[in-house]
Coordinates of C-alpha atoms in Angstrom, one line a residue:
Chain A
X1 CA -5.7 29.9 7.5
X2 CA -8.5 28.6 5.4
X3 CA -7.1 28.8 1.9
X4 CA -3.6 29.4 0.6
X5 CA -4.9 31.1 -2.5
X6 CA -8.5 32.1 -1.9
X7 CA -9.0 33.8 -5.2
X8 CA -8.2 30.7 -7.2
X9 CA -9.5 28.1 -4.8
X10 CA -13.0 29.7 -4.6
X11 CA -13.2 31.0 -8.1
X12 CA -16.6 30.9 -9.9
X13 CA -16.9 28.3 -12.6
X14 CA -17.2 30.9 -15.3
X15 CA -14.0 32.7 -14.2
X16 CA -12.2 29.3 -14.0
X17 CA -13.3 28.3 -17.5
X18 CA -12.1 31.6 -18.8
X19 CA -8.7 31.2 -17.1
X20 CA -8.4 27.6 -18.3
X21 CA -9.4 28.6 -21.9
X22 CA -6.8 31.3 -22.1
X23 CA -4.1 29.0 -20.7
X24 CA -5.1 26.1 -23.0
X25 CA -4.8 28.2 -26.1
X26 CA -1.3 29.3 -24.9
X27 CA 0.0 25.9 -23.9
X28 CA -1.1 24.3 -27.2
X29 CA 0.7 26.9 -29.1
X30 CA 3.8 26.6 -27.0
X31 CA 3.9 22.9 -27.1
X32 CA 3.3 22.8 -30.9
X33 CA 6.2 25.2 -31.5
X34 CA 8.6 23.8 -28.9
X35 CA 8.1 20.0 -29.0
X36 CA 8.5 18.3 -32.3
X37 CA 6.8 15.0 -31.2
X38 CA 3.6 16.9 -30.4
X39 CA 3.7 19.0 -33.6
X40 CA 3.8 15.7 -35.5
X41 CA 0.8 14.4 -33.6
X42 CA -1.2 17.5 -34.5
X43 CA 0.0 17.6 -38.1
X44 CA -1.0 14.0 -38.5
X45 CA -4.7 14.8 -37.8
X46 CA -4.6 18.2 -39.6
X47 CA -5.0 20.2 -36.4
X48 CA -3.5 23.7 -36.1
X49 CA -2.9 25.5 -32.7
X50 CA -5.4 28.3 -33.9
X51 CA -8.1 25.6 -34.1
X52 CA -8.1 25.5 -30.3
X53 CA -10.0 28.6 -29.1
X54 CA -11.0 27.5 -25.6
X55 CA -11.4 24.6 -23.2
X56 CA -14.5 23.5 -25.1
X57 CA -12.1 22.4 -27.9
X58 CA -9.9 20.2 -25.8
X59 CA -11.4 16.9 -27.1
X60 CA -10.1 17.7 -30.5
X61 CA -6.5 17.4 -29.3
X62 CA -4.6 14.1 -29.5
X63 CA -3.6 12.2 -26.4
X64 CA -0.1 11.9 -25.0
X65 CA 1.0 8.7 -23.4
X66 CA 4.0 7.3 -21.5
X67 CA 5.1 5.7 -24.7
X68 CA 5.6 9.2 -26.2
X69 CA 7.8 10.1 -23.3
X70 CA 9.9 6.9 -23.6
X71 CA 10.3 7.3 -27.3
X72 CA 11.7 10.8 -26.7
X73 CA 14.0 9.8 -23.8
X74 CA 15.6 11.7 -22.2
X75 CA 14.9 15.3 -23.1
X76 CA 12.9 15.0 -26.4
X77 CA 9.6 16.2 -24.9
X78 CA 10.9 19.4 -23.5
X79 CA 9.3 22.5 -25.1
X80 CA 11.9 25.0 -24.2
X81 CA 15.7 25.1 -24.8
X82 CA 17.8 23.3 -22.2
X83 CA 19.1 26.7 -21.0
X84 CA 15.6 27.4 -19.6
X85 CA 15.4 24.1 -17.6
X86 CA 16.3 24.4 -13.9
X87 CA 15.7 20.8 -12.7
X88 CA 14.9 17.3 -13.9
X89 CA 13.0 14.5 -12.2
X90 CA 12.6 11.0 -13.3
X91 CA 10.3 8.1 -12.4
X92 CA 11.3 4.5 -12.6
X93 CA 9.1 2.2 -14.6
X94 CA 9.1 -1.5 -13.8
X95 CA 9.6 -2.0 -17.5
X96 CA 11.4 0.1 -20.0
X97 CA 13.2 3.4 -19.7
X98 CA 12.9 6.1 -17.0
X99 CA 10.3 8.8 -17.6
X100 CA 12.2 12.1 -17.5
X101 CA 10.6 15.5 -16.9
X102 CA 12.1 19.0 -17.0
X103 CA 11.1 22.0 -15.0
X104 CA 11.8 25.7 -15.4
X105 CA 12.1 27.9 -12.3
X106 CA 8.5 29.1 -12.8
X107 CA 7.3 25.4 -13.0
X108 CA 9.1 24.8 -9.7
X109 CA 7.3 27.8 -8.2
X110 CA 3.9 26.7 -9.5
X111 CA 4.5 23.3 -8.0
X112 CA 5.4 24.7 -4.7
X113 CA 2.2 26.8 -4.8
X114 CA 0.2 23.6 -5.3
X115 CA 1.8 21.9 -2.3
X116 CA 1.4 25.0 -0.1
X117 CA -2.3 24.9 -1.0
X118 CA -2.4 21.2 -0.2
X119 CA -0.8 21.7 3.2
X120 CA -3.4 24.4 4.0
X121 CA -6.2 22.0 2.9
X122 CA -4.9 19.6 5.5
X123 CA -5.1 22.4 8.2
X124 CA -1.4 23.3 8.3
X125 CA 0.0 26.8 8.6
X126 CA 3.3 28.6 9.5
X127 CA 3.3 27.1 13.0
X128 CA 3.3 23.5 11.9
X129 CA 6.4 21.3 11.8
X130 CA 6.2 19.2 8.6
X131 CA 8.2 16.0 8.6
X132 CA 8.9 14.9 5.0
X133 CA 9.6 11.2 4.8
X134 CA 9.1 10.9 1.1
X135 CA 12.3 10.1 -0.8
X136 CA 14.3 13.0 -1.9
X137 CA 16.0 12.8 -5.3
X138 CA 14.8 11.9 -8.8
X139 CA 11.4 10.9 -7.2
X140 CA 9.2 14.0 -6.9
X141 CA 7.7 13.2 -3.5
X142 CA 10.3 14.6 -1.2
X143 CA 11.2 17.8 -3.0
X144 CA 7.5 18.5 -3.9
X145 CA 6.3 18.6 -0.3
X146 CA 9.5 20.2 0.8
X147 CA 9.1 23.3 -1.5
X148 CA 5.4 23.6 -0.6
X149 CA 6.1 23.5 3.1
X150 CA 8.9 26.1 2.7
X151 CA 6.6 28.3 0.6
X152 CA 3.9 28.1 3.3
X153 CA 6.5 28.9 5.9
X154 CA 6.1 25.8 8.0
X155 CA 9.1 24.3 9.7
X156 CA 10.3 21.8 7.1
X157 CA 12.2 18.7 8.2
X158 CA 13.8 17.1 5.1
X159 CA 14.1 13.6 6.6
X160 CA 13.7 11.7 3.3
X161 CA 13.0 7.9 3.6
X162 CA 14.8 5.2 5.5
X163 CA 16.3 4.6 8.9
X164 CA 12.8 4.4 10.6
X165 CA 14.0 4.5 14.2
X166 CA 15.8 7.7 13.6
X167 CA 12.7 9.1 11.8
X168 CA 10.7 8.3 14.9
X169 CA 13.2 10.0 17.2
X170 CA 13.0 13.1 15.0
X171 CA 9.2 13.1 14.8
X172 CA 9.0 12.8 18.6
X173 CA 11.8 15.2 19.6
X174 CA 11.0 17.9 17.2
X175 CA 7.3 17.6 17.9
X176 CA 6.3 17.2 14.2
X177 CA 2.7 18.0 13.7
X178 CA 2.4 16.8 10.1
X179 CA 3.9 13.7 8.4
X180 CA 4.2 13.4 4.6
X181 CA 5.2 10.0 3.1
X182 CA 3.7 7.0 1.2
X183 CA 0.9 5.3 3.0
X184 CA 2.9 2.1 3.3
X185 CA 5.8 3.9 5.0
X186 CA 3.3 5.6 7.3
X187 CA 2.2 2.1 8.3
X188 CA 5.9 1.0 8.9
X189 CA 6.4 4.1 11.1
X190 CA 3.2 3.3 13.0
X191 CA 4.2 -0.3 13.5
X192 CA 7.8 0.6 14.6
X193 CA 6.4 3.1 17.2
X194 CA 4.3 0.3 18.6
X195 CA 7.2 -2.2 18.6
X196 CA 9.5 0.3 20.3
X197 CA 6.9 0.6 23.1
X198 CA 6.3 4.4 22.7
X199 CA 2.9 5.8 23.5
X200 CA 1.5 7.7 20.5
X201 CA 0.0 10.2 22.9
X202 CA 3.6 11.5 23.6
X203 CA 3.8 12.5 19.9
X204 CA 2.4 15.8 18.5
X205 CA 1.4 14.4 15.1
X206 CA -2.0 15.8 14.0
X207 CA -2.2 15.2 10.2
X208 CA -0.7 12.9 7.6
X209 CA -0.3 13.8 3.9
X210 CA 0.0 10.5 2.1
X211 CA 0.2 9.6 -1.6
X212 CA 2.1 8.1 -4.4
X213 CA 0.4 4.7 -4.3
X214 CA -3.2 3.6 -4.2
X215 CA -4.5 2.6 -0.7
X216 CA -7.8 1.4 0.7
X217 CA -10.1 3.2 3.0
X218 CA -9.4 0.5 5.6
X219 CA -5.7 1.0 5.5
X220 CA -6.3 4.7 5.9
X221 CA -8.3 4.0 9.1
X222 CA -5.6 1.8 10.4
X223 CA -2.9 4.5 9.8
X224 CA -5.1 7.1 11.5
X225 CA -5.5 4.8 14.5
X226 CA -1.8 3.9 14.8
X227 CA -0.5 7.4 14.4
X228 CA -3.5 9.2 16.1
X229 CA -3.9 11.6 13.1
X230 CA -6.2 12.6 10.4
X231 CA -5.0 11.2 7.1
X232 CA -5.2 13.2 3.9
X233 CA -4.8 12.0 0.4
X234 CA -2.4 13.8 -1.9
X235 CA -2.2 12.9 -5.6
X236 CA 0.4 13.6 -8.2
X237 CA 2.5 12.1 -10.9
X238 CA 5.9 13.2 -12.0
X239 CA 4.9 13.7 -15.6
X240 CA 2.3 16.3 -14.7
X241 CA 4.0 17.6 -11.5
X242 CA 4.8 15.7 -8.4
X243 CA 2.5 15.5 -5.4
X244 CA 0.0 18.4 -5.2
X245 CA -1.9 17.9 -8.5
X246 CA -4.9 17.3 -6.2
X247 CA -5.5 17.0 -2.4
X248 CA -8.3 16.0 -0.1
X249 CA -9.9 18.6 2.2
X250 CA -11.3 18.1 5.7
X251 CA -14.6 17.0 4.2
X252 CA -12.9 14.0 2.6
X253 CA -15.2 13.9 -0.3
X254 CA -12.6 13.4 -3.0
X255 CA -9.5 15.4 -3.9
X256 CA -9.6 19.0 -5.1
X257 CA -7.7 19.3 -8.4
X258 CA -5.5 22.4 -8.8
X259 CA -7.4 22.9 -12.1
X260 CA -5.9 26.3 -12.9
X261 CA -2.7 24.4 -13.5
X262 CA -3.9 20.9 -14.4
X263 CA -7.1 20.4 -16.5
X264 CA -8.6 17.0 -15.7
X265 CA -10.8 14.9 -17.9
X266 CA -12.2 11.4 -17.4
X267 CA -12.4 9.2 -20.5
X268 CA -13.5 5.7 -21.1
X269 CA -10.3 3.7 -21.2
X270 CA -11.4 1.7 -24.3
X271 CA -13.3 4.3 -26.4
X272 CA -11.3 7.3 -25.1
X273 CA -14.5 9.3 -25.1
X274 CA -15.2 11.7 -22.2
X275 CA -17.6 10.4 -19.7
X276 CA -20.1 12.4 -17.5
X277 CA -19.4 13.6 -13.9
X278 CA -19.4 10.8 -11.4
X279 CA -18.6 8.1 -14.0
X280 CA -15.4 6.1 -13.4
X281 CA -12.8 6.1 -16.1
X282 CA -9.2 6.9 -16.9
X283 CA -7.9 10.3 -15.6
X284 CA -6.3 12.5 -18.3
X285 CA -4.5 15.8 -17.5
X286 CA -3.4 18.8 -19.6
X287 CA -0.8 21.0 -17.9
X288 CA -2.1 24.5 -18.5
X289 CA 0.8 26.5 -17.2
X290 CA 3.8 24.3 -17.6
X291 CA 6.8 25.6 -19.5
X292 CA 9.6 23.0 -19.4
X293 CA 7.6 20.0 -20.4
X294 CA 3.9 20.8 -21.0
X295 CA 1.8 17.7 -21.7
X296 CA -1.5 17.8 -23.6
X297 CA -4.2 15.3 -22.7
X298 CA -1.7 13.0 -20.9
X299 CA -3.2 9.6 -20.1
X300 CA -2.3 8.8 -16.5
X301 CA -3.7 5.2 -16.4
X302 CA -5.1 6.1 -13.0
X303 CA -8.8 5.3 -12.4
X304 CA -10.9 8.0 -11.0
X305 CA -14.1 10.1 -11.5
X306 CA -14.8 13.9 -11.3
X307 CA -17.4 15.9 -9.5
X308 CA -18.0 19.6 -10.2
X309 CA -20.4 20.5 -7.5
X310 CA -19.2 22.8 -4.7
X311 CA -17.6 21.4 -1.6
X312 CA -18.6 22.3 1.9
X313 CA -15.0 23.5 2.5
X314 CA -15.9 26.4 0.3
X315 CA -13.5 25.4 -2.5
X316 CA -14.9 25.4 -6.0
X317 CA -12.0 23.4 -7.4
X318 CA -13.3 20.3 -9.2
X319 CA -13.0 17.1 -7.1
X320 CA -11.6 13.8 -8.2
X321 CA -12.3 10.4 -6.6
X322 CA -9.4 8.8 -4.7
X323 CA -7.5 6.7 -7.2
X324 CA -8.7 3.1 -6.7
X325 CA -6.3 1.5 -9.1
X326 CA -4.6 1.8 -12.4
X327 CA -5.7 0.6 -15.8
X328 CA -2.3 -1.1 -16.1
X329 CA -2.4 -2.5 -12.4
X330 CA -5.7 -4.1 -13.1
X331 CA -5.3 -7.8 -13.2
X332 CA -7.4 -9.9 -15.5
X333 CA -7.7 -13.3 -13.8
X334 CA -9.7 -15.8 -15.8
X335 CA -11.5 -12.9 -17.5
X336 CA -12.4 -11.2 -14.2
X337 CA -11.0 -7.7 -13.6
X338 CA -9.3 -7.6 -10.2
X339 CA -7.8 -4.5 -8.6
X340 CA -5.2 -4.9 -5.8
X341 CA -7.2 -2.3 -3.7
X342 CA -10.2 -4.7 -3.7
X343 CA -7.9 -7.4 -2.3
X344 CA -6.5 -5.0 0.3
X345 CA -10.0 -4.1 1.5
X346 CA -10.9 -7.8 2.1
X347 CA -7.6 -8.4 4.0
X348 CA -7.9 -5.3 6.2
X349 CA -11.2 -6.7 7.6
X350 CA -9.5 -9.9 8.8
X351 CA -8.2 -9.6 12.4
X352 CA -6.1 -12.8 12.3
X353 CA -3.7 -11.5 9.8
X354 CA -1.5 -8.4 9.4
X355 CA -3.7 -7.0 6.6
X356 CA -1.4 -4.3 5.3
X357 CA 1.3 -6.8 4.5
X358 CA 0.5 -8.9 1.4
X359 CA 1.8 -10.0 -1.9
X360 CA -0.1 -11.1 -5.0
X361 CA 1.5 -13.7 -7.2
X362 CA -0.2 -14.4 -10.5
X363 CA 0.8 -17.2 -12.8
X364 CA -0.6 -19.4 -15.5
X365 CA -0.7 -23.1 -15.1
X366 CA -1.6 -24.9 -18.4
X367 CA -4.1 -22.4 -19.8
X368 CA -5.5 -21.3 -16.5
X369 CA -4.6 -18.2 -14.5
X370 CA -3.8 -18.7 -10.9
X371 CA -3.6 -16.1 -8.2
X372 CA -1.9 -16.6 -4.9
X373 CA -2.1 -14.1 -2.1
X374 CA 0.5 -14.3 0.6
X375 CA -0.6 -12.9 3.9
X376 CA 1.1 -12.7 7.3
X377 CA -0.5 -14.7 10.1
X378 CA -0.8 -12.4 13.2
X379 CA 1.0 -13.9 16.2
X380 CA -2.1 -13.8 18.4
X381 CA -4.0 -15.9 15.9
X382 CA -1.6 -18.8 15.8
X383 CA -2.6 -22.0 17.5
X384 CA -0.9 -25.4 17.9
X385 CA -3.8 -27.0 16.1
X386 CA -3.8 -27.4 12.3
X387 CA -7.6 -27.1 12.0
X388 CA -7.6 -23.7 13.7
X389 CA -4.9 -22.3 11.3
X390 CA -6.6 -23.9 8.3
X391 CA -9.9 -22.4 9.3
X392 CA -8.4 -18.9 9.1
X393 CA -6.9 -19.6 5.7
X394 CA -10.2 -21.0 4.3
X395 CA -12.2 -18.1 5.6
X396 CA -9.9 -15.7 3.8
X397 CA -10.3 -17.7 0.6
X398 CA -14.0 -17.7 1.0
X399 CA -14.2 -13.9 1.6
X400 CA -11.9 -13.3 -1.3
X401 CA -14.1 -15.4 -3.6
X402 CA -17.1 -13.5 -2.5
X403 CA -15.6 -10.1 -3.1
X404 CA -13.5 -10.7 -6.2
X405 CA -15.7 -13.2 -8.0
X406 CA -12.7 -15.3 -8.8
X407 CA -10.8 -17.7 -6.6
X408 CA -7.4 -17.0 -5.0
X409 CA -5.2 -19.4 -3.1
X410 CA -4.3 -17.9 0.3
X411 CA -0.8 -18.7 1.7
X412 CA -0.1 -17.9 5.3
X413 CA 3.5 -16.7 6.0
X414 CA 5.3 -15.5 9.2
X415 CA 4.9 -11.9 10.4
X416 CA 7.4 -9.5 8.9
X417 CA 8.4 -11.9 6.2
X418 CA 6.8 -9.9 3.3
X419 CA 8.5 -6.8 1.9
X420 CA 7.0 -3.4 2.9
X421 CA 9.2 -0.9 1.4
X422 CA 10.1 2.7 2.3
X423 CA 8.9 4.0 -1.0
X424 CA 6.4 2.3 -3.3
X425 CA 5.7 -1.3 -2.4
X426 CA 5.7 -4.0 -5.0
X427 CA 2.6 -5.9 -4.3
X428 CA 2.1 -7.8 -7.5
X429 CA 4.3 -10.4 -9.1
X430 CA 2.8 -11.4 -12.5
X431 CA 4.7 -14.4 -13.8
X432 CA 2.4 -15.0 -16.7
X433 CA 4.0 -15.0 -20.1
X434 CA 1.3 -14.0 -22.4
Chain B
X1 CA 1.1 -35.1 34.4
X2 CA 1.0 -32.0 32.4
X3 CA 3.8 -31.3 29.9
X4 CA 4.4 -27.9 28.5
X5 CA 4.8 -27.5 24.8
X6 CA 6.0 -24.8 22.4
X7 CA 4.2 -24.8 19.0
X8 CA 5.9 -23.0 16.1
X9 CA 4.4 -21.8 12.8
X10 CA 6.5 -23.1 9.9
X11 CA 6.2 -21.7 6.5
X12 CA 6.5 -24.1 3.6
X13 CA 9.8 -22.8 2.4
X14 CA 13.2 -24.3 2.1
X15 CA 15.4 -23.9 5.1
X16 CA 12.8 -22.9 7.6
X17 CA 13.1 -26.1 9.8
X18 CA 16.8 -25.7 9.7
X19 CA 16.6 -22.1 10.8
X20 CA 14.3 -23.2 13.7
X21 CA 16.7 -25.8 14.9
X22 CA 19.6 -23.4 14.5
X23 CA 17.8 -20.9 16.7
X24 CA 17.3 -23.5 19.4
X25 CA 20.9 -24.9 19.3
X26 CA 22.2 -21.4 19.3
X27 CA 20.4 -20.7 22.6
X28 CA 21.7 -24.0 24.1
X29 CA 18.3 -25.5 24.2
X30 CA 18.0 -29.3 24.2
X31 CA 15.0 -30.8 22.3
X32 CA 13.3 -33.6 24.1
X33 CA 10.6 -34.2 21.6
X34 CA 9.8 -32.9 18.2
X35 CA 6.7 -33.4 16.1
X36 CA 5.6 -31.8 12.8
X37 CA 2.1 -31.5 11.6
X38 CA 2.2 -30.5 7.9
X39 CA -0.4 -29.4 5.4
X40 CA 0.1 -28.5 1.8
X41 CA 1.0 -24.9 2.7
X42 CA 2.4 -24.7 6.2
X43 CA 3.5 -26.8 9.1
X44 CA 3.2 -26.7 12.8
X45 CA 6.2 -27.8 14.8
X46 CA 5.5 -29.0 18.3
X47 CA 8.4 -29.1 20.7
X48 CA 9.1 -30.1 24.2
X49 CA 12.5 -28.9 25.4
X50 CA 14.6 -28.8 28.6
X51 CA 13.8 -25.0 28.8
X52 CA 10.6 -23.9 27.0
X53 CA 10.9 -20.3 28.1
X54 CA 14.4 -20.0 26.7
X55 CA 13.3 -21.9 23.6
X56 CA 10.3 -19.6 22.9
X57 CA 12.4 -16.4 23.5
X58 CA 15.0 -17.7 21.0
X59 CA 12.4 -18.6 18.4
X60 CA 10.6 -15.2 18.7
X61 CA 13.9 -13.4 18.4
X62 CA 14.5 -15.3 15.2
X63 CA 11.2 -14.1 13.8
X64 CA 9.1 -17.3 14.4
X65 CA 5.5 -17.2 15.6
X66 CA 4.9 -19.4 18.7
X67 CA 2.1 -20.6 21.0
X68 CA 2.5 -22.2 24.4
X69 CA 0.1 -24.8 25.8
X70 CA -0.1 -27.9 28.1
X71 CA -0.4 -31.5 27.0
X72 CA -1.3 -34.5 29.0
X73 CA 1.6 -36.9 29.3
X74 CA 1.5 -40.5 30.4
X75 CA 4.1 -43.2 30.7
X76 CA 3.2 -46.5 29.3
X77 CA 5.1 -49.7 29.1
X78 CA 7.2 -50.1 25.9
X79 CA 5.4 -53.2 24.6
X80 CA 2.6 -54.1 22.2
X81 CA -1.0 -53.2 23.4
X82 CA -0.1 -50.9 26.3
X83 CA -1.1 -47.7 24.4
X84 CA -4.3 -49.3 23.2
X85 CA -5.3 -50.1 26.7
X86 CA -4.6 -46.7 28.0
X87 CA -6.2 -44.6 25.3
X88 CA -9.1 -47.0 25.1
X89 CA -10.3 -45.7 28.5
X90 CA -10.5 -42.2 27.1
X91 CA -12.3 -43.3 24.0
X92 CA -14.8 -45.3 26.1
X93 CA -15.6 -42.2 28.1
X94 CA -15.9 -39.9 25.1
X95 CA -12.8 -37.8 25.7
X96 CA -11.6 -36.4 22.3
X97 CA -7.9 -36.2 21.4
X98 CA -6.8 -33.5 19.0
X99 CA -3.4 -35.0 18.4
X100 CA -1.0 -37.5 19.9
X101 CA 2.7 -38.0 19.7
X102 CA 5.3 -39.9 21.6
X103 CA 8.9 -40.5 22.2
X104 CA 10.6 -43.6 23.5
X105 CA 12.5 -43.4 26.7
X106 CA 15.1 -45.7 28.0
X107 CA 14.1 -48.0 30.8
X108 CA 11.3 -49.8 29.1
X109 CA 8.8 -46.9 29.3
X110 CA 7.4 -44.7 26.5
X111 CA 6.1 -41.1 27.1
X112 CA 2.9 -40.4 25.2
X113 CA 1.8 -36.8 24.8
X114 CA -1.7 -35.8 23.7
X115 CA -3.8 -32.7 23.3
X116 CA -7.3 -32.8 24.5
X117 CA -9.9 -30.1 25.3
X118 CA -10.8 -31.9 28.5
X119 CA -7.6 -32.2 30.5
X120 CA -9.2 -32.7 33.9
X121 CA -11.3 -35.7 32.9
X122 CA -8.4 -37.2 30.9
X123 CA -6.1 -37.0 33.9
X124 CA -8.7 -38.5 36.2
X125 CA -9.4 -41.4 33.9
X126 CA -5.7 -42.2 33.6
X127 CA -4.9 -42.2 37.3

């Protein structure tokens, strides 16, 4: 199977624009009428739904942010009566309230369609066994892939996260061909397989569908090696829909956005003006077909870029660059912008440490920002001589300075002493009180 | 003579040395010599025990990173000047020492352990 929905996935640009225009006009009207917070936003700038005649008018519309969602917690952003809502999901913020979303039955079906398309992009079909190790529950990861895999007709294994040894037994015994989870959990599974002394050749895994946290190209290679698979990126956020908003194809040249459902824009995070194709900026989505909680120009805080040229896989769906970080994950250390993904790239190239396990601790001493990166010393690199261990530490500090343009203190810790969670890993501890 | 040593990576965190010692006593290992090299950020504990294999297994099981290696051990008289005379021979011949530590033994002798990258020459010179 090459495409799950060939008509949409290979649609000409003119046809897609016409579809998006019709859906935008409709969703703006529905949101204006159903969600008071959005009506107030439009009224405040004197904009009426009838002013929006097509996708070319999208920049006239106001942005929606996470703050809007929090201010209307829990159900204030819904655009339909509660009787129409079939399910809610919620994502935890590290600060503030949960972000709640509501889905109608049609929304759930659209989302399943996105994930079925995504699985086919990764080369899966009815004969595959899809092991879903994303968490099931309020988090959208588990149920998103689950419904997509069921819709496609693959054998779906709803393993959820946790109990890694049992997961490995299931993956091996059932002969799972596809694994869906966060990249950091894929790493944990790979490491546990090695530690348990299994040979990865005895597994049938072929592809991995990984998302929900930014990861570096090097980490991807490492997971591919450990699990003997091809790794695909899946992108999503609960506010827009869970995983399946976009997905990478075998040509690995970005992620195809399901743009008949989710209209993407890239804007300059400071001026909020749209930027041309290929330019990096903040990703903004409008949910064109959502009923329960449609969002207009929702600022994701994720950093990406768009390309509209056709992909070799035959899909015409616009591609977005793998998310390299978030505007709110970006650390400003002594005035220098630092993304955790940059740090990860440097660490993955150093053989004397376990590069995928690290923690960044930022603090302010006096008026000066300090950054400490804790990394795990690999057992094979340990020596009884201080100068050898110190040399490793200093070399990492040197590489980090060269790549980040700002100094970081490297602290070596014992293997397996840093947390690597089953879901999203907390990598940054910012102790600064600014 | 060659003396086998277990080196252990020690994070600069509260309670780590205690955990290390606990792992050894829990395995019934007796420590014959203990030396700690410390930097601002980490330490390296160097141990000679009555059963280094058992000691290393217990430390690994407790999550410690270890490395094994051989040191040159010499017995010197427990009185002023005896170490100077012995190590002076190595210095005169240009044999470098990476580190040295010792422990006193009963019977008027002290055992000196040192790490060198030229074990053969060191042993020959000290015969």
